[in-house]
Coordinates of C-alpha atoms in Angstrom, one line a residue:
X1 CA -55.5 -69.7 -3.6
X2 CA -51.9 -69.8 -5.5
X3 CA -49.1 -71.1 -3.5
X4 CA -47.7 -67.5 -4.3
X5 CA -50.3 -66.0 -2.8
X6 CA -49.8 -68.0 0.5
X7 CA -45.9 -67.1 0.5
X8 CA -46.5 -63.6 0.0
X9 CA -49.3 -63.1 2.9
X10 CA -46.7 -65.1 4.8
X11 CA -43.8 -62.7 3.6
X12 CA -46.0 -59.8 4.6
X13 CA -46.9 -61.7 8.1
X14 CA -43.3 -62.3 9.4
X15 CA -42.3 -58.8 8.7
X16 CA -45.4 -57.3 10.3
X17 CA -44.2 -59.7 13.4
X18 CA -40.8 -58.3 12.8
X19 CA -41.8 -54.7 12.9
X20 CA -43.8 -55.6 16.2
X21 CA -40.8 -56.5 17.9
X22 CA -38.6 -54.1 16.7
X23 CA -41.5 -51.9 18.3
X24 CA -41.9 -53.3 21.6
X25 CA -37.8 -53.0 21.9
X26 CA -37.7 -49.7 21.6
X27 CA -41.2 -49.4 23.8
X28 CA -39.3 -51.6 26.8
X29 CA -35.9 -49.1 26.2
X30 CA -38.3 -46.1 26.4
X31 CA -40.0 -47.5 29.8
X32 CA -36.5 -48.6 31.4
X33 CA -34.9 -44.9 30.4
X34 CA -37.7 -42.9 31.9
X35 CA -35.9 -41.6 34.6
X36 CA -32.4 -41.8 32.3
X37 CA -31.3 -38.1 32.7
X38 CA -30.9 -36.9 29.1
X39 CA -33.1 -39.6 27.1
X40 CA -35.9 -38.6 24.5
X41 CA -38.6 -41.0 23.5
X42 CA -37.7 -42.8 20.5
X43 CA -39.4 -44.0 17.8
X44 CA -39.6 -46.2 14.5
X45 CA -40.9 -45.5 11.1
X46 CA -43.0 -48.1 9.5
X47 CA -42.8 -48.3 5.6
X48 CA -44.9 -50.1 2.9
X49 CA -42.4 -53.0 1.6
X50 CA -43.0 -52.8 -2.4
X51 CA -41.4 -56.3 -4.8
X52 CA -42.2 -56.2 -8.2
X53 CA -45.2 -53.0 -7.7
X54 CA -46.5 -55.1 -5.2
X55 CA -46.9 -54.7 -1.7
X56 CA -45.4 -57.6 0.6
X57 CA -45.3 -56.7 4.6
X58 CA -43.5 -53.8 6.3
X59 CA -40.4 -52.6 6.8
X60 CA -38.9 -50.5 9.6
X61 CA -36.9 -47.6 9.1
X62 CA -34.4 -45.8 11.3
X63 CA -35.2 -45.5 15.2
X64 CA -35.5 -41.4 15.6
X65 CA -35.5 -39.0 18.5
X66 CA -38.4 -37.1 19.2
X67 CA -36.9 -33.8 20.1
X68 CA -38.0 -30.3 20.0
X69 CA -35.4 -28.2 18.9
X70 CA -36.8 -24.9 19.6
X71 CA -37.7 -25.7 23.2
X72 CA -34.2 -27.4 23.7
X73 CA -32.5 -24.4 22.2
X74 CA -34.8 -22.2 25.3
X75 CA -33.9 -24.5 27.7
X76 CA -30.2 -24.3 27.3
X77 CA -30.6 -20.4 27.0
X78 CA -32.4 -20.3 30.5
X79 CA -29.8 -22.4 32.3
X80 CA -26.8 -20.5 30.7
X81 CA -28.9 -17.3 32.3
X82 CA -29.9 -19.1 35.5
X83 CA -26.3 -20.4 36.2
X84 CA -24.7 -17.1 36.3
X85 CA -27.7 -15.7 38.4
X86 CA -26.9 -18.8 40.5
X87 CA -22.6 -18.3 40.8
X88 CA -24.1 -14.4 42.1
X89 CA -26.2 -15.4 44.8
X90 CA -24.0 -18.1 46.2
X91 CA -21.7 -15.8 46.4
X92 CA -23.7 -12.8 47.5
X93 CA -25.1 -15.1 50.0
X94 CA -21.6 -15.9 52.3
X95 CA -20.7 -11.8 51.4
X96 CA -24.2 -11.1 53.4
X97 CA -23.4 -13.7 56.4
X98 CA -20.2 -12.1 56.6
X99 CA -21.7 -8.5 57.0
X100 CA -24.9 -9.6 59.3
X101 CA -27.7 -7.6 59.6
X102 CA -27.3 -3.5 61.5
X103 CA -28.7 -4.9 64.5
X104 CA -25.5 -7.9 65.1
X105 CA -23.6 -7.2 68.1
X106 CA -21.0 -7.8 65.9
X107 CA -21.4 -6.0 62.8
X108 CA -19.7 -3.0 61.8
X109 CA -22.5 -0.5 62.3
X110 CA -22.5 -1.9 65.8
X111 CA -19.1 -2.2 66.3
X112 CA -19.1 1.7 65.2
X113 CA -21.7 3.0 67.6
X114 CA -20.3 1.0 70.1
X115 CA -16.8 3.4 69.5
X116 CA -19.1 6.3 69.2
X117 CA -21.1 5.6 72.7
X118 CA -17.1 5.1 74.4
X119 CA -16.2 8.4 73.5
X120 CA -19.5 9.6 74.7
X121 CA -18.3 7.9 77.9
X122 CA -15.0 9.2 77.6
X123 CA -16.3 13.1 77.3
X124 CA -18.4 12.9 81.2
X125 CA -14.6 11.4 82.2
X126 CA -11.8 12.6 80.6
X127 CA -9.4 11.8 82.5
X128 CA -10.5 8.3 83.9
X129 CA -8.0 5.8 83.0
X130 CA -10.8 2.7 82.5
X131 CA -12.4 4.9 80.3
X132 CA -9.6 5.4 77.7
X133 CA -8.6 1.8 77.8
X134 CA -12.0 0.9 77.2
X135 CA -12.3 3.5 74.4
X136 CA -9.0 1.8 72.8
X137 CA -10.5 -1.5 73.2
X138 CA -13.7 -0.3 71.3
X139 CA -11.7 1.3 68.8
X140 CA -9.4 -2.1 68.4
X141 CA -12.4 -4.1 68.1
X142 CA -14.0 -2.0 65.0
X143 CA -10.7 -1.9 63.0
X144 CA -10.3 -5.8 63.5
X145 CA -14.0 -6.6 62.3
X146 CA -13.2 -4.1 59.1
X147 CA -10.0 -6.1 58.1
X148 CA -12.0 -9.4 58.6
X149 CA -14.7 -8.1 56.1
X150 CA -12.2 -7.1 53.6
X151 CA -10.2 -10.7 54.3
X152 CA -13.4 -12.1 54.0
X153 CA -14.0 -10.0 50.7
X154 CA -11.1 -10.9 49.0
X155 CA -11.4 -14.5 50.3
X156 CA -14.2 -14.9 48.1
X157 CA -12.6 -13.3 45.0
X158 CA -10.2 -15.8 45.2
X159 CA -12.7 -18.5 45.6
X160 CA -14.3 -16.9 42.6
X161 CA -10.9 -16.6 40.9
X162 CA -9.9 -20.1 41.8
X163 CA -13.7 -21.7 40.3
X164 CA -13.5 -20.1 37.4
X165 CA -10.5 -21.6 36.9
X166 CA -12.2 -24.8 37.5
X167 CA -15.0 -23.9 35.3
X168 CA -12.8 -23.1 32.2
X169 CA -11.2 -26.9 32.6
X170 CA -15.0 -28.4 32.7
X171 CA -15.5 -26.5 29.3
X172 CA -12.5 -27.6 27.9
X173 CA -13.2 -31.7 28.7
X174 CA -17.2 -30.5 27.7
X175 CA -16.2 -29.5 24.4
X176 CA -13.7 -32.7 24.3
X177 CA -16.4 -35.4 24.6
X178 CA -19.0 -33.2 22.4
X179 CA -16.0 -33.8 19.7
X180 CA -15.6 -37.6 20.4
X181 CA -19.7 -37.9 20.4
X182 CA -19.7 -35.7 16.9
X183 CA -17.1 -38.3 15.5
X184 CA -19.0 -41.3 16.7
X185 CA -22.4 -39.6 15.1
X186 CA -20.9 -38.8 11.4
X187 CA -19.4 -42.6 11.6
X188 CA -22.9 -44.4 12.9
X189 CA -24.7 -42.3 9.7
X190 CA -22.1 -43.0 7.4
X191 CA -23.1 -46.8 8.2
X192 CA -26.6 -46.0 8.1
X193 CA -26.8 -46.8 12.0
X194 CA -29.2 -45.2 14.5
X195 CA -27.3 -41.8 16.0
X196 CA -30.5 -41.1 18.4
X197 CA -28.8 -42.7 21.8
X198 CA -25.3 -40.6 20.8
X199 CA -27.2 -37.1 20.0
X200 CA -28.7 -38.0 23.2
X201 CA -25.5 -37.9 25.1
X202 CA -24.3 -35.0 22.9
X203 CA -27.6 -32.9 24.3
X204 CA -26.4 -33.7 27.9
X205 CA -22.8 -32.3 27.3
X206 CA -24.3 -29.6 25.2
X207 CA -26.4 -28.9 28.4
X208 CA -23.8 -28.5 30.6
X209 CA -21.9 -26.3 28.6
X210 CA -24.1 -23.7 28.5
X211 CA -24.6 -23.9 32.3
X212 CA -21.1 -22.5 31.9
X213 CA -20.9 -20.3 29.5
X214 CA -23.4 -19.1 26.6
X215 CA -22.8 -20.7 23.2
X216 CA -24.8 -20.9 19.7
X217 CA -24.8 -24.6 18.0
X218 CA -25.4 -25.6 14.8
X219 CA -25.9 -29.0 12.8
X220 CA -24.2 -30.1 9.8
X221 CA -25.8 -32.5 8.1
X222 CA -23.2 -34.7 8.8
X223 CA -24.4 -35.0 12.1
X224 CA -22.0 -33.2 13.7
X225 CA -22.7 -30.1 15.8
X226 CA -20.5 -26.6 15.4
X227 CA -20.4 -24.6 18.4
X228 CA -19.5 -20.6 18.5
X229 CA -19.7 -18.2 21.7
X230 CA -22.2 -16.0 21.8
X231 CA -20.1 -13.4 20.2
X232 CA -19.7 -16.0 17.4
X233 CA -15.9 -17.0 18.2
X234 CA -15.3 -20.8 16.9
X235 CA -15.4 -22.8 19.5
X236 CA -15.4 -26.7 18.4
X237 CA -16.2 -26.9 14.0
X238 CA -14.2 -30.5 13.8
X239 CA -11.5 -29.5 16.3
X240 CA -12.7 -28.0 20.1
X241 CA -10.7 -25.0 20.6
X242 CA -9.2 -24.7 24.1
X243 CA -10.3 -21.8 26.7
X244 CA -7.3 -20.6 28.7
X245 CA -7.3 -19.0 32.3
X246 CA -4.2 -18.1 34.6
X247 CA -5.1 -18.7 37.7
X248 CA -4.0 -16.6 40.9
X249 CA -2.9 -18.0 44.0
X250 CA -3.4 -14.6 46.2
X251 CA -6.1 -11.8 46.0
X252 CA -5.6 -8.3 47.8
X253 CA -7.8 -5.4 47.0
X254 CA -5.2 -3.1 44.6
X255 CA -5.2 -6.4 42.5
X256 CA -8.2 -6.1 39.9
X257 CA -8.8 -7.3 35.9
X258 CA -9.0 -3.4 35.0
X259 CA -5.6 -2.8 35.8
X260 CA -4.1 -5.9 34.4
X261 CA -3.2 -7.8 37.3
X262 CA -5.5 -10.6 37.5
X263 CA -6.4 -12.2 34.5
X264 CA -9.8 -13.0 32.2
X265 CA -10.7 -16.2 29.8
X266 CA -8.5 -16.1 26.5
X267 CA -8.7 -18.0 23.3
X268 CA -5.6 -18.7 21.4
X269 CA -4.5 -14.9 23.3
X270 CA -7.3 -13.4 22.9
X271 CA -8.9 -11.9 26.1
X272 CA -13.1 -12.4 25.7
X273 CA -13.9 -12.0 29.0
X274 CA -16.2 -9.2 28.2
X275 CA -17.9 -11.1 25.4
X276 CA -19.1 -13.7 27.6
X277 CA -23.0 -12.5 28.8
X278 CA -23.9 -15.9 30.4
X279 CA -23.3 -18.9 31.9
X280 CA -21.4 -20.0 35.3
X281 CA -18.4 -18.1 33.4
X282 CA -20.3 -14.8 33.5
X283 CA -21.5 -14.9 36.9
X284 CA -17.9 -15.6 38.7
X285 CA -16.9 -12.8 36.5
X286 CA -19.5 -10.7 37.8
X287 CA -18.6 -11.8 41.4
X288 CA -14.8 -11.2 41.5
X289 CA -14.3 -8.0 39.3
X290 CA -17.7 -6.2 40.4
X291 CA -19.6 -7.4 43.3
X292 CA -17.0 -8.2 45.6
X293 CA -15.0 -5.3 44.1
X294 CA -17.8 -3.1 44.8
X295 CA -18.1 -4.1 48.3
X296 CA -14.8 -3.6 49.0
X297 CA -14.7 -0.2 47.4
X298 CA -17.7 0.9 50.2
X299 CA -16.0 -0.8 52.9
X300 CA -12.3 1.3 52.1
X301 CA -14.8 4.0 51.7
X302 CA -16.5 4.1 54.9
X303 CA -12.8 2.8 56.7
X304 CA -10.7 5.7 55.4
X305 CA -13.8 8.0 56.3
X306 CA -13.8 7.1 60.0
X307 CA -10.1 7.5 60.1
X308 CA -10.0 10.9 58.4
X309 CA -12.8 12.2 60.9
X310 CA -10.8 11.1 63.6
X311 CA -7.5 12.8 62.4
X312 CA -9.8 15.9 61.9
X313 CA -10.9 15.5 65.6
X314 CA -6.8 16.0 66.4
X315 CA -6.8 11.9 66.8
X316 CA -5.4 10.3 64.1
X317 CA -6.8 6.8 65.9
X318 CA -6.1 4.9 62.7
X319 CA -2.6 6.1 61.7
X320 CA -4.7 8.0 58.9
X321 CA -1.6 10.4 58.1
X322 CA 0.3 7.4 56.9
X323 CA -1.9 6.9 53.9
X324 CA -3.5 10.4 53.2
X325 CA -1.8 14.0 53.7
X326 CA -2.9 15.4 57.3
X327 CA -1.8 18.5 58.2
X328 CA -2.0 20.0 62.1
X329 CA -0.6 23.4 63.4
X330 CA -1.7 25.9 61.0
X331 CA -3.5 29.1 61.8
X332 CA -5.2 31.5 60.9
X333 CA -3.7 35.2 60.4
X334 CA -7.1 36.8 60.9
X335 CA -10.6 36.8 61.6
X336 CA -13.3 35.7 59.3
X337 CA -16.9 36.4 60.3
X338 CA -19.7 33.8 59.4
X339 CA -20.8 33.2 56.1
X340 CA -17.5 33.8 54.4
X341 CA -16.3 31.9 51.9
X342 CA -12.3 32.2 52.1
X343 CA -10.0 33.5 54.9
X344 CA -6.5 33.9 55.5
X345 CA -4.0 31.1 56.8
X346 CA -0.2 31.4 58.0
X347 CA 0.8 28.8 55.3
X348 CA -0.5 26.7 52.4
X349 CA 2.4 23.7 52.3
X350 CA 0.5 20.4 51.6
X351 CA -2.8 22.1 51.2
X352 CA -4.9 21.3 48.0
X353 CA -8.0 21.5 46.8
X354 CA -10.5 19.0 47.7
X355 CA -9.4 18.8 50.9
X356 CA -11.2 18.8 54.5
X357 CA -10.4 21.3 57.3
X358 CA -12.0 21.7 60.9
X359 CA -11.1 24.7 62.8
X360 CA -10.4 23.8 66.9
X361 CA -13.3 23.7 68.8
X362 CA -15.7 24.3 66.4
X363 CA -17.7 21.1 65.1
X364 CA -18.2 22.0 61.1
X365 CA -15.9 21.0 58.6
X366 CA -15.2 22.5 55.2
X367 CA -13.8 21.4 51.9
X368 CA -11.4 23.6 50.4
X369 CA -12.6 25.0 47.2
X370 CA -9.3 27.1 46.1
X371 CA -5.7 28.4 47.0
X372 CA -4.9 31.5 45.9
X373 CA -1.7 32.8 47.8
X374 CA -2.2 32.4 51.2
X375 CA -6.2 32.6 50.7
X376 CA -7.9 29.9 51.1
X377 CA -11.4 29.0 49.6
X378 CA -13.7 27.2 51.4
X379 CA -17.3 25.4 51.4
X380 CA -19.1 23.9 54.0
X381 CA -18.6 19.7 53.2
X382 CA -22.0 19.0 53.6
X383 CA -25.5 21.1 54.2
X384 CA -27.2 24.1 52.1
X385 CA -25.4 26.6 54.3
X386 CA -22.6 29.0 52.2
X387 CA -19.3 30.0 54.2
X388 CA -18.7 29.7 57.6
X389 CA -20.8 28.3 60.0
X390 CA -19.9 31.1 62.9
X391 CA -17.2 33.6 63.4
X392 CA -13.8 32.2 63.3
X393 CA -11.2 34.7 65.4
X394 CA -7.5 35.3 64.3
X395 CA -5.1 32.5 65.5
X396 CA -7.4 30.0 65.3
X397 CA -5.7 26.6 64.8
X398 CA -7.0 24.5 62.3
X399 CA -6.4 20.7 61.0
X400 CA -6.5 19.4 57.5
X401 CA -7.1 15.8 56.2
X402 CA -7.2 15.0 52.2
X403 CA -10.0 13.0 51.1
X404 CA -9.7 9.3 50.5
X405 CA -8.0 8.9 47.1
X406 CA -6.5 5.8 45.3
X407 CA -4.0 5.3 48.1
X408 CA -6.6 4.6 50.3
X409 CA -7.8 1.7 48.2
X410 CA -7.5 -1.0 50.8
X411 CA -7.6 0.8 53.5
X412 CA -10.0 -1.1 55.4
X413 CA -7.3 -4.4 54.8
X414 CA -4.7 -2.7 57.0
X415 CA -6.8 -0.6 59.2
X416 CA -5.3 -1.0 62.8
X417 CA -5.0 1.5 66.1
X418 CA -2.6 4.0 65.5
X419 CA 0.9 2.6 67.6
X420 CA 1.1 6.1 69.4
X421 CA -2.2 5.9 70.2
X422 CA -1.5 2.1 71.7
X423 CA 1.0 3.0 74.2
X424 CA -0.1 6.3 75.1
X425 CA -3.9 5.6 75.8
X426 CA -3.8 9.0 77.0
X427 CA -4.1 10.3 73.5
X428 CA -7.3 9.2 73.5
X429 CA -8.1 12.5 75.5
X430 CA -5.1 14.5 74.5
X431 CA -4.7 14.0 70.5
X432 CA -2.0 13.0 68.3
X433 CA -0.5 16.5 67.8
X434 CA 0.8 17.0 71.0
X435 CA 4.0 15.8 72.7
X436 CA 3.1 15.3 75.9
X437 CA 0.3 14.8 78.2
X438 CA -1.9 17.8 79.0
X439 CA -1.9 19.4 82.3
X440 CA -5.5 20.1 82.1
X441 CA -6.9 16.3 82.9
X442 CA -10.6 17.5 82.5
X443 CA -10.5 19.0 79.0
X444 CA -12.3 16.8 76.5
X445 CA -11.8 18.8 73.4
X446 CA -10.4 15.8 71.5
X447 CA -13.6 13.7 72.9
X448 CA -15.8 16.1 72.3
X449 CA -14.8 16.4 69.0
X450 CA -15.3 13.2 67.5
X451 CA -18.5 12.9 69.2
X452 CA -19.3 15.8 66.7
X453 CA -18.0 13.6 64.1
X454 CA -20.2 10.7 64.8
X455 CA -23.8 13.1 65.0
X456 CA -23.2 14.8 62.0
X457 CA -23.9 14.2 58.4
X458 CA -20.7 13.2 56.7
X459 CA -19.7 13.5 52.8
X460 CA -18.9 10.3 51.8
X461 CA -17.6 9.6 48.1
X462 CA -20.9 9.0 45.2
X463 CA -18.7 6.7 43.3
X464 CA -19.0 4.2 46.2
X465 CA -22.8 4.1 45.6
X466 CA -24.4 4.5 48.9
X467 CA -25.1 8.0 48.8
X468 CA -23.1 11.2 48.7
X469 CA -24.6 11.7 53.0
X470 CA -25.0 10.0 55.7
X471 CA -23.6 9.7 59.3
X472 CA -20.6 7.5 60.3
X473 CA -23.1 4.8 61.8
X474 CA -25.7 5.7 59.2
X475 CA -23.3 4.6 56.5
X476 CA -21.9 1.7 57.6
X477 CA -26.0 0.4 58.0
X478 CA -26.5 1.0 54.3
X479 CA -23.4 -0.9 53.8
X480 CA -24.6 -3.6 55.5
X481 CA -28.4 -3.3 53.6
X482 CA -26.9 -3.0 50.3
X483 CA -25.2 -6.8 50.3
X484 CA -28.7 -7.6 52.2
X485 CA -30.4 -5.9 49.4
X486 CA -28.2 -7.4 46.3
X487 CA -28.7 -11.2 48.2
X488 CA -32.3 -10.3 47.7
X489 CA -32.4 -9.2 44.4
X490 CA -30.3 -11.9 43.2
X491 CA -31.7 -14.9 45.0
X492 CA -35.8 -13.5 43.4
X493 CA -33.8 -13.1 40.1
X494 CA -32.8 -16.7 40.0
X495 CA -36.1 -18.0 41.4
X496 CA -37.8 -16.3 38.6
X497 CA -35.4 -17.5 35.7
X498 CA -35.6 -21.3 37.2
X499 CA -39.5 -21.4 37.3
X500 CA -39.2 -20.0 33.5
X501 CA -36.7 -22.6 32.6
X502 CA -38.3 -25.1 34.8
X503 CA -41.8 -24.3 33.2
X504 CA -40.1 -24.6 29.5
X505 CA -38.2 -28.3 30.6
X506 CA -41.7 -29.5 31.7
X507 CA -42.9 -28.8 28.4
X508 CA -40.3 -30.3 26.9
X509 CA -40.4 -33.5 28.5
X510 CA -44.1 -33.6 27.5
X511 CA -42.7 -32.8 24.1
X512 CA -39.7 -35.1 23.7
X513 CA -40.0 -37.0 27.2
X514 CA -41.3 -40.6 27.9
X515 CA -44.4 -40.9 29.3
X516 CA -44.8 -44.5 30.8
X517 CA -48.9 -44.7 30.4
X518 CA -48.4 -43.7 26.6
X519 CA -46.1 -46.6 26.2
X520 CA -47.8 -49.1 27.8
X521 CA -51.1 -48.2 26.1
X522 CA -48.6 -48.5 23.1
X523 CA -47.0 -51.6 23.9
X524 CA -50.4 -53.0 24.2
X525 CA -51.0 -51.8 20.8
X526 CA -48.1 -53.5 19.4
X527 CA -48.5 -57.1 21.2
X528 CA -52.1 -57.4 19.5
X529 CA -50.7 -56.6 16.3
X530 CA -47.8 -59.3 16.8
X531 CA -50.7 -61.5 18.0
X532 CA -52.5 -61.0 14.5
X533 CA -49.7 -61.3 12.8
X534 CA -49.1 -64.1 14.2
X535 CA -52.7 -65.7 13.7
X536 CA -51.9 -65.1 9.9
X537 CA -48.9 -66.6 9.9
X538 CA -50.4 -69.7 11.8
X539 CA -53.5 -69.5 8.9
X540 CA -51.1 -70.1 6.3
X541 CA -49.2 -72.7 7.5
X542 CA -52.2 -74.6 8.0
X543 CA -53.0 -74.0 4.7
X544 CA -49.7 -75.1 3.7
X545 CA -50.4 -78.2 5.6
X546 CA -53.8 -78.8 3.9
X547 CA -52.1 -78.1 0.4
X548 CA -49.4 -80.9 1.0
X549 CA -52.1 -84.0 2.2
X550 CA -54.2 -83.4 -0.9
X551 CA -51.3 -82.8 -3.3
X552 CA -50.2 -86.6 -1.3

């Protein structure tokens, strides 16, 4: 054997036991990162080291990532979805502890029977003193729990308000260090350095960036990654572009994005609130312009209803008359027999269309359908029935209450006992149209009235979304199931998406993941080939050895 021979199968030797412990570095990095969150297996290409058309050893090439791109690009997908499923239920969550469940002692729908079984009370004893102050306190009680809901409602639209503001800095400083990482990246390949531990640390901000809001990425070959929104606006291609959001420091239900008076996410002015579809971004959205909105809308709904019953009852308990038209004193100039659909009053000031009437001492009430003159049109507010209900003589007095309208948004933050009502408890037997205390201490007319009210299917407002029916008590329930129901939905929604996403991240770490046994068995692997590598090497230095005592 040549002496050349000997140095090349020594050459090819020493890089063999080169490449072994390149190998078992990145093997022990591997094992140590395991648990690292954000770390992929890495790994080294072995090449054939060619001199002169001949082979001599190995050579290793870069360290690379094992990653799966498609299953990453899933991943990030089903956590931008998950995290806005996530920002609803929390929310929904502290909305539905707030409202209880019908049965509470101290939810609404209890809070409302409990006024309906006072005045229930209060009809056997008119004219007992304990009975109107307990029918006050009732009454008291159920207005306060209504304004703590709706302080409670727009409690958490400011929360929400006040996180997203949070959120849109956390993108901001995301899209920041994905910049910095991308720089370090494009200058590591440019040296012809391993980028696989930085594109590591880019995934993990990439990650969290669509938990808060959904982005497409793409990859230059540079190294660096350009980021769009979903709707394809630039977000970071070699400069990150800053989100802006103003913030509010108060939230009261006539404040609302629609109307301009609490603000969305802009880009250099641009408003893209509505282009966002995912992420924590589109959940908090989702939470302070429609869920919360929405509940508030069925609370005001159900608040302005009571009231309006009540000041059809002749007891405008909730000062009704100071937000909506109410009208008391008007008669009728003659009779109108059951079943017709329009009658004659003394005057039509204030009356319009749309409106609700009762006629005293009878329990119906009608909707006005048309004025024409002194005619008025009429149809009964809820039921199959056409017309009147029964014959309605002349003189009859009659009360009329407009339907909740856009000044009764809110209604349910300032909903408090009427003040005439609070030093006069005897109005609570009497009503709010008279001057003075009646004469006639056993009359329960007013009583009786808006025990009437609480029995009878009411017409509540569609656009709410409860139902166009229901009874006082009967509504307020399905107010309380709905933010049950919407808890539920949204809690099974995000279990669902996180088993998905959890399923696909299993596969991916099987994928792209270390798995400890797998390097071991392949660290094993690599320490018997550094062993024979090593054997060689020691061959030919004894031969070397040999060669220089007989050449001696």
């Amino acid at each position: 054997m040549t002496l050349s021979s000997l140095t090349s199968i020594m050459l090819s030797a020493s890089s063999g036991m080169r490449a072994a412990q390149v190998g078992l570095d990145i093997v022990s990095r591997n094992v140590s990162n395991a648990s690292t969150d954000g770390y992929t297996r890495k790994s080294v290409n072995l090449e054939s080291r060619i001199v002169g058309f001949q082979g001599q050893g190995v050579m290793t090439g870069e360290v690379e990532r094992q990653v799966n791109k498609s299953l990453q690009r899933e991943i990030r997908r089903g956590q931008s979805i998950g995290e806005s499923l996530r920002a609803r239920e929390e929310f929904l969550g502290r909305l539905e502890l707030a409202f209880g469940s019908p049965g509470d002692g101290g939810s609404i729908a209890s809070q409302l029977g409990d006024l309906g079984n006072a005045f229930r009370s209060l009809v056997s004893q008119p004219d007992s003193g304990t009975h109107q102050q307990s029918t006050l306190a009732a009454a008291r009680s159920y207005s306060d729990s209504v304004k703590g809901l709706s302080t409670t409602i727009q409690g958490l639209r400011l929360d929400a308000d006040q996180t997203i503001a949070v959120t849109v800095t956390t993108i901001n400083s995301t899209l920041q260090q994905i910049d910095d990482l991308n720089r370090l990246i494009v200058q590591a390949k440019g040296l012809g350095q391993s980028t696989a531990d930085l594109e590591d640390k880019r995934d993990l901000q990439l990650g969290v960036l669509s938990k808060n809001i959904d982005v497409t990425t793409f990859e230059r070959n540079t190294g660096e990654v350009w980021i769009l929104t979903a709707a394809g606006r630039q977000l970071l291609d070699g400069t990150p572009t800053q989100l802006s959001f103003n913030q509010s420091s108060t939230m009261n239900p006539s404040m609302s994005y629609a109307n301009g008076t609490i603000g969305g996410v802009e880009i250099g002015g641009t408003d893209i609130t509505a282009e966002i579809h995912g992420g924590r971004l589109r959940g908090l959205f989702d939470v302070r312009d429609g869920l919360m909105d929405n509940a508030q809308t069925q609370l005001d709904e159900l608040s302005a209803r009571v009231a309006q019953n009540f000041a059809l009852a002749d007891l405008d308990l909730y000062d009704y008359a100071a937000t909506e038209t109410v009208i008391t004193g008007n008669t009728t100039t003659a009779a109108a027999s059951a079943a017709a659909t329009s009658f004659d009053v003394t005057s039509v000031a204030g009356l319009s269309t749309g409106m609700l009437l009762r006629f005293a001492n009878y329990g119906a009430t009608y909707t006005i359908t048309g004025i024409a003159g002194l005619t008025v049109s009429i149809q009964p507010s809820t039921g199959g029935s056409i017309g009147l209900d029964a014959d309605v003589p002349s003189g009859t007095k009659m009360i009329f209450a407009a339907a909740p309208s856009a000044a009764s948004v809110g209604f349910s933050s300032r909903m408090a006992v009427n003040p005439d009502v609070e030093t006069a408890p005897w109005r609570m037997r009497d009503g709010t149209s008279v001057a003075s205390i009646s004469t006639v201490s056993q009359d329960n007319t007013v009583p009786r009235a808006i025990v009437d009210a609480f029995e009878r299917v009411q017409s509540f407002s569609a656009a709410a979304g409860l139902g166009p029916g229901a009874t006082l008590t009967g509504y307020a329930g399905a107010l309380i199931a709905t933010q049950a129901g919407q808890r539920a939905v949204a809690s099974d929604s995000l279990q669902s998406q996180d088993a998905l996403t959890g399923q696909i991240e299993n596969r991916f770490k099987s994928d792209s993941g270390v798995n400890v046994d797998r390097e071991l068995a392949l660290m094993i692997e690599i320490q018997n080939s550094y062993a024979s590598s090593a054997r060689v090497l020691q061959a030919v230095r004894d031969m070397f050895d040999e060669l220089m005592r007989t050449a001696g």
